[in-house]
Amino acid sequence: MQRKLILPLLLATVAMPVICARLQEVQAAPEPGSAAETTSLRDRYREIFNPGHTDEEEAALRAKLPFDSISLQRTPCFGTCPVYSVTLHRNGEAEFEAKEHLPKLGRFSGKLDVSTYGRLCYLIEQSRFQDMKDRYQASWTDDTTCIVTVTGGGKRKEVSDYGSVGPIELWAIQQIIDSVRESLSWKPVP
C-alpha cells in the first residue's frame, strides 16, 4: 500500500515546480480571444481610430502598422464571376487589376488613407488570420477561389478559400477588402 503512494508523491514533488512555473507563464499571457488580448490589441491601434492626423503623425502611424501589404484575388468560375486582384499597401498606395466581368477592365492605381488601412490591419489581427489554415475548399466544382495574402515582418501568409467555405472571420476580411476597393477612386495605369 505504501509503495503505491510513494510513486505519485514523488512524481508530484518533482513535477509540481515545473507545472507551477508553466502555469504562471500561461496566466501571464492573455488568452487568445480574451478581453485582455482584445484590449491590448485595441490599445495598439488606438491612435488609428482618432481622426485628424497631421502628415507627420500619419507617417508615424503607417510605420507602426504590422503589415506591408494586404491583397485579395478572385479567380474565374464557370460563369460570370468577377476576376480581379487588389493590393493595398501600408504606404497608402493601392493597385487594382480588373481582368474579367467588371464594368472597366485594366490596371488601376489609387490612394488609401491610414485610418482605413489601419482598421483593416486591426481586423486581420483580431480575426487571427495568421492562425487560419492555408486552404479552405468546398466539395463542389466550378466555383471561384478568393485568395487573401498578407505580408509583413518578413513573413507572408496566404489563405485560399474555394467556394466561400472558410471561417466567418475570413469572409469578413474578404468583404472589407472588397468594400475598400469599391470606395477608392481608381485611375487607369498607362
Short mmCIF file of C-alpha atoms in Angstrom, two decimals:
data_model
loop_
_atom_site.label_atom_id
_atom_site.label_comp_id
_atom_site.label_asym_id
_atom_site.label_seq_id
_atom_site.Cartn_x
_atom_site.Cartn_y
_atom_site.Cartn_z
CA MET A 1 0.00 0.00 0.00
CA GLN A 2 2.81 2.42 0.90
CA ARG A 3 4.63 1.71 -2.37
CA LYS A 4 1.52 2.74 -4.32
CA LEU A 5 1.56 6.16 -2.60
CA ILE A 6 5.31 6.79 -2.89
CA LEU A 7 5.45 6.98 -6.70
CA PRO A 8 2.57 9.53 -7.06
CA LEU A 9 4.02 11.62 -4.22
CA LEU A 10 7.48 11.52 -5.77
CA LEU A 11 6.11 12.50 -9.19
CA ALA A 12 4.05 15.29 -7.65
CA THR A 13 7.08 16.61 -5.76
CA VAL A 14 9.29 16.64 -8.84
CA ALA A 15 6.68 17.76 -11.35
CA MET A 16 4.89 20.38 -9.24
CA PRO A 17 7.52 23.16 -9.58
CA VAL A 18 7.62 22.66 -13.36
CA ILE A 19 3.83 22.66 -13.62
CA CYS A 20 3.54 25.76 -11.41
CA ALA A 21 6.15 27.66 -13.45
CA ARG A 22 4.37 26.81 -16.71
CA LEU A 23 1.01 27.77 -15.20
CA GLN A 24 2.40 31.18 -14.23
CA GLU A 25 3.67 31.70 -17.80
CA VAL A 26 0.28 30.81 -19.24
CA GLN A 27 -1.56 33.02 -16.75
CA ALA A 28 0.73 35.98 -17.52
CA ALA A 29 -0.11 35.94 -21.24
CA PRO A 30 -3.62 36.97 -22.28
CA GLU A 31 -5.68 34.06 -23.53
CA PRO A 32 -6.28 34.17 -27.30
CA GLY A 33 -9.57 35.91 -27.95
CA SER A 34 -9.87 37.04 -24.33
CA ALA A 35 -10.91 40.52 -23.25
CA ALA A 36 -7.32 41.18 -22.12
CA GLU A 37 -5.92 40.26 -25.52
CA THR A 38 -8.58 42.33 -27.31
CA THR A 39 -7.87 45.32 -25.04
CA SER A 40 -4.14 45.01 -25.69
CA LEU A 41 -4.74 44.89 -29.44
CA ARG A 42 -7.18 47.79 -29.26
CA ASP A 43 -4.63 49.84 -27.30
CA ARG A 44 -2.00 49.25 -30.01
CA TYR A 45 -4.42 50.64 -32.62
CA ARG A 46 -5.99 53.41 -30.52
CA GLU A 47 -4.33 56.26 -32.45
CA ILE A 48 -5.65 54.90 -35.77
CA PHE A 49 -9.22 55.43 -34.61
CA ASN A 50 -8.63 59.10 -33.73
CA PRO A 51 -9.45 61.45 -36.64
CA GLY A 52 -7.42 64.37 -37.98
CA HIS A 53 -3.80 63.26 -38.23
CA THR A 54 -1.09 65.61 -39.48
CA ASP A 55 1.17 64.34 -42.27
CA GLU A 56 3.92 63.61 -39.72
CA GLU A 57 1.52 61.72 -37.44
CA GLU A 58 0.17 59.77 -40.39
CA ALA A 59 3.68 58.74 -41.48
CA ALA A 60 4.48 57.60 -37.92
CA LEU A 61 1.21 55.66 -37.72
CA ARG A 62 1.88 53.93 -41.04
CA ALA A 63 5.34 52.89 -39.85
CA LYS A 64 3.83 51.21 -36.76
CA LEU A 65 1.35 49.08 -38.73
CA PRO A 66 2.31 45.39 -38.83
CA PHE A 67 1.57 44.59 -42.48
CA ASP A 68 3.38 45.87 -45.58
CA SER A 69 0.59 44.82 -47.92
CA ILE A 70 -2.82 43.16 -47.95
CA SER A 71 -4.10 41.56 -51.16
CA LEU A 72 -7.26 39.90 -52.39
CA GLN A 73 -7.55 37.93 -55.62
CA ARG A 74 -10.69 36.42 -57.11
CA THR A 75 -10.26 33.70 -59.74
CA PRO A 76 -12.55 32.66 -62.62
CA CYS A 77 -15.53 30.36 -62.13
CA PHE A 78 -17.81 28.56 -64.56
CA GLY A 79 -19.90 31.63 -65.28
CA THR A 80 -19.53 35.39 -64.96
CA CYS A 81 -17.72 35.75 -61.63
CA PRO A 82 -15.64 38.94 -61.49
CA VAL A 83 -11.94 38.16 -61.89
CA TYR A 84 -9.56 40.67 -60.33
CA SER A 85 -6.85 41.37 -57.80
CA VAL A 86 -6.45 44.28 -55.43
CA THR A 87 -3.40 45.09 -53.31
CA LEU A 88 -3.38 47.67 -50.53
CA HIS A 89 -0.01 48.92 -49.29
CA ARG A 90 0.98 50.34 -45.92
CA ASN A 91 2.34 53.48 -47.64
CA GLY A 92 -1.17 54.31 -48.89
CA GLU A 93 -0.80 53.09 -52.46
CA ALA A 94 -3.38 50.73 -53.90
CA GLU A 95 -3.34 48.61 -57.06
CA PHE A 96 -6.32 47.09 -58.82
CA GLU A 97 -6.27 44.80 -61.84
CA ALA A 98 -9.71 44.08 -63.31
CA LYS A 99 -9.45 41.06 -65.61
CA GLU A 100 -12.97 39.79 -66.42
CA HIS A 101 -16.65 40.53 -65.80
CA LEU A 102 -16.26 44.03 -64.38
CA PRO A 103 -17.52 47.34 -65.84
CA LYS A 104 -13.96 48.57 -66.56
CA LEU A 105 -11.06 46.25 -67.29
CA GLY A 106 -7.37 47.04 -66.94
CA ARG A 107 -4.86 48.16 -64.35
CA PHE A 108 -5.63 51.00 -61.95
CA SER A 109 -3.97 52.81 -59.05
CA GLY A 110 -5.46 54.59 -56.08
CA LYS A 111 -4.72 56.08 -52.66
CA LEU A 112 -5.73 54.70 -49.29
CA ASP A 113 -5.89 56.66 -46.03
CA VAL A 114 -4.03 55.42 -42.95
CA SER A 115 -7.21 55.01 -40.92
CA THR A 116 -8.78 52.58 -43.39
CA TYR A 117 -5.58 50.56 -43.78
CA GLY A 118 -5.04 50.54 -40.01
CA ARG A 119 -8.57 49.32 -39.36
CA LEU A 120 -8.05 46.52 -41.87
CA CYS A 121 -4.79 45.57 -40.10
CA TYR A 122 -6.70 45.55 -36.81
CA LEU A 123 -9.40 43.29 -38.26
CA ILE A 124 -6.79 40.88 -39.63
CA GLU A 125 -5.03 40.64 -36.28
CA GLN A 126 -8.25 40.38 -34.28
CA SER A 127 -9.51 37.65 -36.63
CA ARG A 128 -6.30 35.66 -36.03
CA PHE A 129 -5.68 35.46 -39.78
CA GLN A 130 -2.13 34.21 -39.22
CA ASP A 131 -3.56 31.14 -37.43
CA MET A 132 -6.03 30.23 -40.18
CA LYS A 133 -5.48 27.19 -42.38
CA ASP A 134 -3.78 27.91 -45.70
CA ARG A 135 -6.65 26.42 -47.67
CA TYR A 136 -10.41 26.00 -47.38
CA GLN A 137 -12.14 24.10 -50.15
CA ALA A 138 -15.74 23.26 -50.98
CA SER A 139 -16.58 19.80 -52.29
CA TRP A 140 -18.27 21.10 -55.45
CA THR A 141 -16.68 22.35 -58.69
CA ASP A 142 -16.85 25.38 -60.99
CA ASP A 143 -16.80 27.98 -58.18
CA THR A 144 -14.44 30.90 -57.65
CA THR A 145 -11.46 30.98 -55.31
CA CYS A 146 -10.76 34.00 -53.15
CA ILE A 147 -7.13 34.34 -52.04
CA VAL A 148 -6.15 36.74 -49.26
CA THR A 149 -2.43 37.43 -48.84
CA VAL A 150 -0.85 39.42 -46.02
CA THR A 151 2.85 40.34 -45.88
CA GLY A 152 4.81 41.98 -43.11
CA GLY A 153 7.75 41.48 -40.81
CA GLY A 154 9.47 39.30 -43.39
CA LYS A 155 6.53 36.88 -43.38
CA ARG A 156 3.86 36.07 -45.92
CA LYS A 157 0.54 34.38 -45.15
CA GLU A 158 -1.82 33.31 -47.91
CA VAL A 159 -5.27 31.82 -47.35
CA SER A 160 -7.15 30.30 -50.28
CA ASP A 161 -10.94 29.97 -49.99
CA TYR A 162 -12.62 27.95 -52.75
CA GLY A 163 -16.41 28.20 -52.68
CA SER A 164 -16.54 30.63 -49.71
CA VAL A 165 -16.44 27.87 -47.10
CA GLY A 166 -13.74 29.39 -44.87
CA PRO A 167 -14.43 30.77 -41.40
CA ILE A 168 -16.67 33.81 -40.98
CA GLU A 169 -13.62 35.88 -39.98
CA LEU A 170 -12.05 35.19 -43.39
CA TRP A 171 -15.30 36.14 -45.10
CA ALA A 172 -15.33 39.42 -43.14
CA ILE A 173 -11.77 40.23 -44.25
CA GLN A 174 -12.71 39.49 -47.88
CA GLN A 175 -15.81 41.70 -47.66
CA ILE A 176 -13.92 44.62 -46.11
CA ILE A 177 -11.17 44.47 -48.74
CA ASP A 178 -13.87 44.45 -51.44
CA SER A 179 -15.62 47.35 -49.73
CA VAL A 180 -12.38 49.33 -49.65
CA ARG A 181 -11.80 48.50 -53.33
CA GLU A 182 -15.24 49.81 -54.23
CA SER A 183 -14.78 53.01 -52.20
CA LEU A 184 -11.47 54.12 -53.73
CA SER A 185 -11.07 56.43 -56.71
CA TRP A 186 -9.17 54.42 -59.30
CA LYS A 187 -7.05 55.97 -62.07
CA PRO A 188 -6.03 53.93 -65.13
CA VAL A 189 -2.37 52.95 -65.26
CA PRO A 190 -0.90 53.56 -68.74
#
